[in-house]
Coordinates of C-alpha atoms in Angstrom, one line a residue:
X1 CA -188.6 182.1 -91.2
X2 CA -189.1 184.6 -94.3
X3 CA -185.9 186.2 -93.2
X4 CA -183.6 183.3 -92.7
X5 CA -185.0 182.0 -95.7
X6 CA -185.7 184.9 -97.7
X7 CA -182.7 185.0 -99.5
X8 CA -183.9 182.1 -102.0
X9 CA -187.3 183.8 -102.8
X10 CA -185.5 187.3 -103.8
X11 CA -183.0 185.4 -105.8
X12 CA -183.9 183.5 -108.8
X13 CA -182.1 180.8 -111.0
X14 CA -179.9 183.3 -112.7
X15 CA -178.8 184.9 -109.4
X16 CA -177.9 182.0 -107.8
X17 CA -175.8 180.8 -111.0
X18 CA -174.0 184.4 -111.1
X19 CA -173.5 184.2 -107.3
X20 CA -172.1 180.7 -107.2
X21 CA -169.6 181.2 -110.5
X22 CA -168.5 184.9 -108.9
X23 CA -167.5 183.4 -105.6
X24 CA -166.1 179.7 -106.5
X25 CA -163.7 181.2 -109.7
X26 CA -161.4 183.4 -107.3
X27 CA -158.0 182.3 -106.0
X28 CA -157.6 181.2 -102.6
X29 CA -156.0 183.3 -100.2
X30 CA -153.3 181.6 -98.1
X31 CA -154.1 180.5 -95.3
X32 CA -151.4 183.3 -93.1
X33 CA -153.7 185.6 -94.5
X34 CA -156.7 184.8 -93.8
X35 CA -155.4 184.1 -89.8
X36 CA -153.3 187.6 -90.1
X37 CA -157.2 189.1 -91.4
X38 CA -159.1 186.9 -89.0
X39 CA -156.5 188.2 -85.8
X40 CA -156.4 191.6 -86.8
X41 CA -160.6 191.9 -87.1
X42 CA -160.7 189.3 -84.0
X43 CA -163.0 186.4 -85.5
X44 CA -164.6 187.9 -87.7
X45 CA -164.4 184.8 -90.0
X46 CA -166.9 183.5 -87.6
X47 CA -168.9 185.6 -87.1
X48 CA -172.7 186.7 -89.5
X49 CA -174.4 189.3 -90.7
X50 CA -177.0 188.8 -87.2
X51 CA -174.1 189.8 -85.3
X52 CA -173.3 192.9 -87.4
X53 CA -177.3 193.8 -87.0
X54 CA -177.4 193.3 -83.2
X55 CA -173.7 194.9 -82.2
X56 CA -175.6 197.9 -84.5
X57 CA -179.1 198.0 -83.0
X58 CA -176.8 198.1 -79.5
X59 CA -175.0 200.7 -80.2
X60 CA -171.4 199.2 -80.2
X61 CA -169.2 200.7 -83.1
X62 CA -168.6 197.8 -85.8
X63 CA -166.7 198.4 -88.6
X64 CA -168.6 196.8 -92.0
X65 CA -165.2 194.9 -92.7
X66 CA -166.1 192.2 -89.9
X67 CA -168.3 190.3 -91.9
X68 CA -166.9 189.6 -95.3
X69 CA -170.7 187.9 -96.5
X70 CA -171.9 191.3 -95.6
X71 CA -169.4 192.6 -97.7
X72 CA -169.9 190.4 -100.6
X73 CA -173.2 191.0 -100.7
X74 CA -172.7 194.4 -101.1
X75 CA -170.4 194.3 -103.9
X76 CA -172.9 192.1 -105.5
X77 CA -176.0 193.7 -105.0
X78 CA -176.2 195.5 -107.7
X79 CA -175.4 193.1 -110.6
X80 CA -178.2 191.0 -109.4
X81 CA -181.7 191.4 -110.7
X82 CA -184.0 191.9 -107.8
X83 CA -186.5 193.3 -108.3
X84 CA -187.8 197.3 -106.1
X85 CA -184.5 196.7 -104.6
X86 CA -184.1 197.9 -101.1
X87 CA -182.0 197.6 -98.0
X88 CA -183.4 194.8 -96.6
X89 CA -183.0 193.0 -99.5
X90 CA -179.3 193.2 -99.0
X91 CA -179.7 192.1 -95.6
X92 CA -181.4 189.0 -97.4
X93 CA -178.5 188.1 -99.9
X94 CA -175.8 188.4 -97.3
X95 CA -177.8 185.6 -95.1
X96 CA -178.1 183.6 -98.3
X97 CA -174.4 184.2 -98.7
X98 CA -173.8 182.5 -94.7
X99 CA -176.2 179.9 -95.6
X100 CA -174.2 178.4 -98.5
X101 CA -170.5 179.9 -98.5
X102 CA -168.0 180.1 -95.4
X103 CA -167.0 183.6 -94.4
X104 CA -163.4 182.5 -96.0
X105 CA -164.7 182.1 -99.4
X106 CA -166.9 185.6 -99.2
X107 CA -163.3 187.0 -97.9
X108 CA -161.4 185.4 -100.7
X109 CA -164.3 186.9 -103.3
X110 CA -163.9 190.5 -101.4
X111 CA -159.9 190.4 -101.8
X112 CA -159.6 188.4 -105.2
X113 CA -162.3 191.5 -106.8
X114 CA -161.1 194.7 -104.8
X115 CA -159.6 197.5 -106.8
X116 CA -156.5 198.4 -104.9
X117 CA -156.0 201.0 -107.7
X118 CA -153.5 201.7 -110.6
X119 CA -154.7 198.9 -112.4
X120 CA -153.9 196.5 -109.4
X121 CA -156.7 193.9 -108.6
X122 CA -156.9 191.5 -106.4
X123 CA -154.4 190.2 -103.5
X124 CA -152.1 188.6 -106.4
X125 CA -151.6 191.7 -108.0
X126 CA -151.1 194.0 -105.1
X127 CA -148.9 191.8 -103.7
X128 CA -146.6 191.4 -106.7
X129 CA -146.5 195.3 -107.2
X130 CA -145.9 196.6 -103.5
X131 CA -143.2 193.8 -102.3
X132 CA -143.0 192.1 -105.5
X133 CA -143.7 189.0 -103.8
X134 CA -146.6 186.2 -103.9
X135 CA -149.1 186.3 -101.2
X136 CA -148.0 183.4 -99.3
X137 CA -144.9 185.0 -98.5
X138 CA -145.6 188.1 -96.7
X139 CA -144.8 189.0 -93.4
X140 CA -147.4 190.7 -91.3
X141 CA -146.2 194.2 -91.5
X142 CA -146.9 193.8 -95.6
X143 CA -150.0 192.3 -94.6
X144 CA -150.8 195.1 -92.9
X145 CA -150.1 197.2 -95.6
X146 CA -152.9 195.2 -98.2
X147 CA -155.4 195.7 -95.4
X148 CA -154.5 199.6 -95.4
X149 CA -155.3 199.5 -98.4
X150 CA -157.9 197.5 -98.6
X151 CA -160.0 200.0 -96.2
X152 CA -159.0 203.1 -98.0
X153 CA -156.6 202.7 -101.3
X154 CA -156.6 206.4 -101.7
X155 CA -156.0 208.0 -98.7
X156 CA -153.8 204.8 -97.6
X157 CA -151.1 205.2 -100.8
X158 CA -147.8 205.0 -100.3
X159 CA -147.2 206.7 -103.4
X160 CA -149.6 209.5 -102.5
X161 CA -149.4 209.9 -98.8
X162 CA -146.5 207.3 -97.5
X163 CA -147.0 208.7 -93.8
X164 CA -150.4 208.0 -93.5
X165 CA -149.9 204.4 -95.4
X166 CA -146.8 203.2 -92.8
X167 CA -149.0 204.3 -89.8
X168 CA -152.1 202.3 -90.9
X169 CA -149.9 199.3 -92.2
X170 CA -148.3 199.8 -88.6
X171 CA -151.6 200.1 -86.7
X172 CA -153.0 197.1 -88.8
X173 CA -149.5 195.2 -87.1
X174 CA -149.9 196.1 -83.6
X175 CA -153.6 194.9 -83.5
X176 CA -152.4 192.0 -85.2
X177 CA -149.7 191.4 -82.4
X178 CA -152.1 192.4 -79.5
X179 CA -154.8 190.6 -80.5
X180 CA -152.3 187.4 -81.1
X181 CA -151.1 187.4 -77.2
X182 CA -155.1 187.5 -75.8

């Protein structure tokens, strides 16, 4: 009970008012993201952070991007003020998170915040600098490309290492078609 619950007793008024401004304020993502996202990580939007800890305890490999309320609470963690702060505790906030937001808005909260670098933030931005077109208009290959980046903007840079960024952006694709036909 304390841990499907325990979210509200670490959190107090504050938190909640910080958590529920932070995730609400963000722009939506389109929906052809969101599918292309929720294809490409095979429904992850439906999945919680209970599946993360069992597929972990079993030993199956799972990336962290598969839950984005995992992610989320992560990222906002450490603005909070909870007090002797510890891992569990974030294991706490991220079931709070599934308890009163949808997997969709934690995802449009990770997108909407993520620094994709030179001074590009968020989907919006990334979007109008790479293919200098909006969101809702990208084809899955450029799709594939933000969610290179989105998993390592460094190392994932066109500008830096355009190789390594086509592969990934290509990779991201082929799941995304593969996982489309099952």
């Amino acid at each position: 009970m304390y841990m499907e619950f325990g979210g509200r007793y670490i959190l107090n008024k504050n938190d909640r008012r910080i958590i529920t401004w932070s995730i609400r304020t963000n722009s939506k993502l389109p929906e052809s993201f969101t599918d292309f996202y929720n294809t490409v990580y095979l429904n992850s939007l439906f999945r919680n952070s209970w599946d993360l800890v069992i597929d972990t305890f079993s030993g199956l490999k799972t990336p962290r991007k598969e839950c984005p309320c995992s992610q989320t609470a992560n990222l906002l963690f450490p603005v909070l003020t909870i007090k002797n702060k510890n891992s569990f505790d974030i294991f706490l906030l991220s079931r709070y998170l599934e308890q009163h937001y949808t997997q969709k808005e934690c995802l449009n909260f990770n997108f909407s915040n993520f620094d994709f670098l030179e001074n590009r933030k968020g989907t919006e931005q990334i979007s109008q600098s790479l293919f200098n077109k909006q969101v809702k208009t990208l084809q899955p290959i450029e799709m594939g490309e933000i969610l290179a980046l989105y998993e390592n903007p460094v190392r994932n840079n066109r500008n830096r290492n355009p190789e390594r960024a086509k592969s990934r952006a290509q990779h991201f694709y082929d799941l995304y078609s593969e996982n489309l036909n099952k």
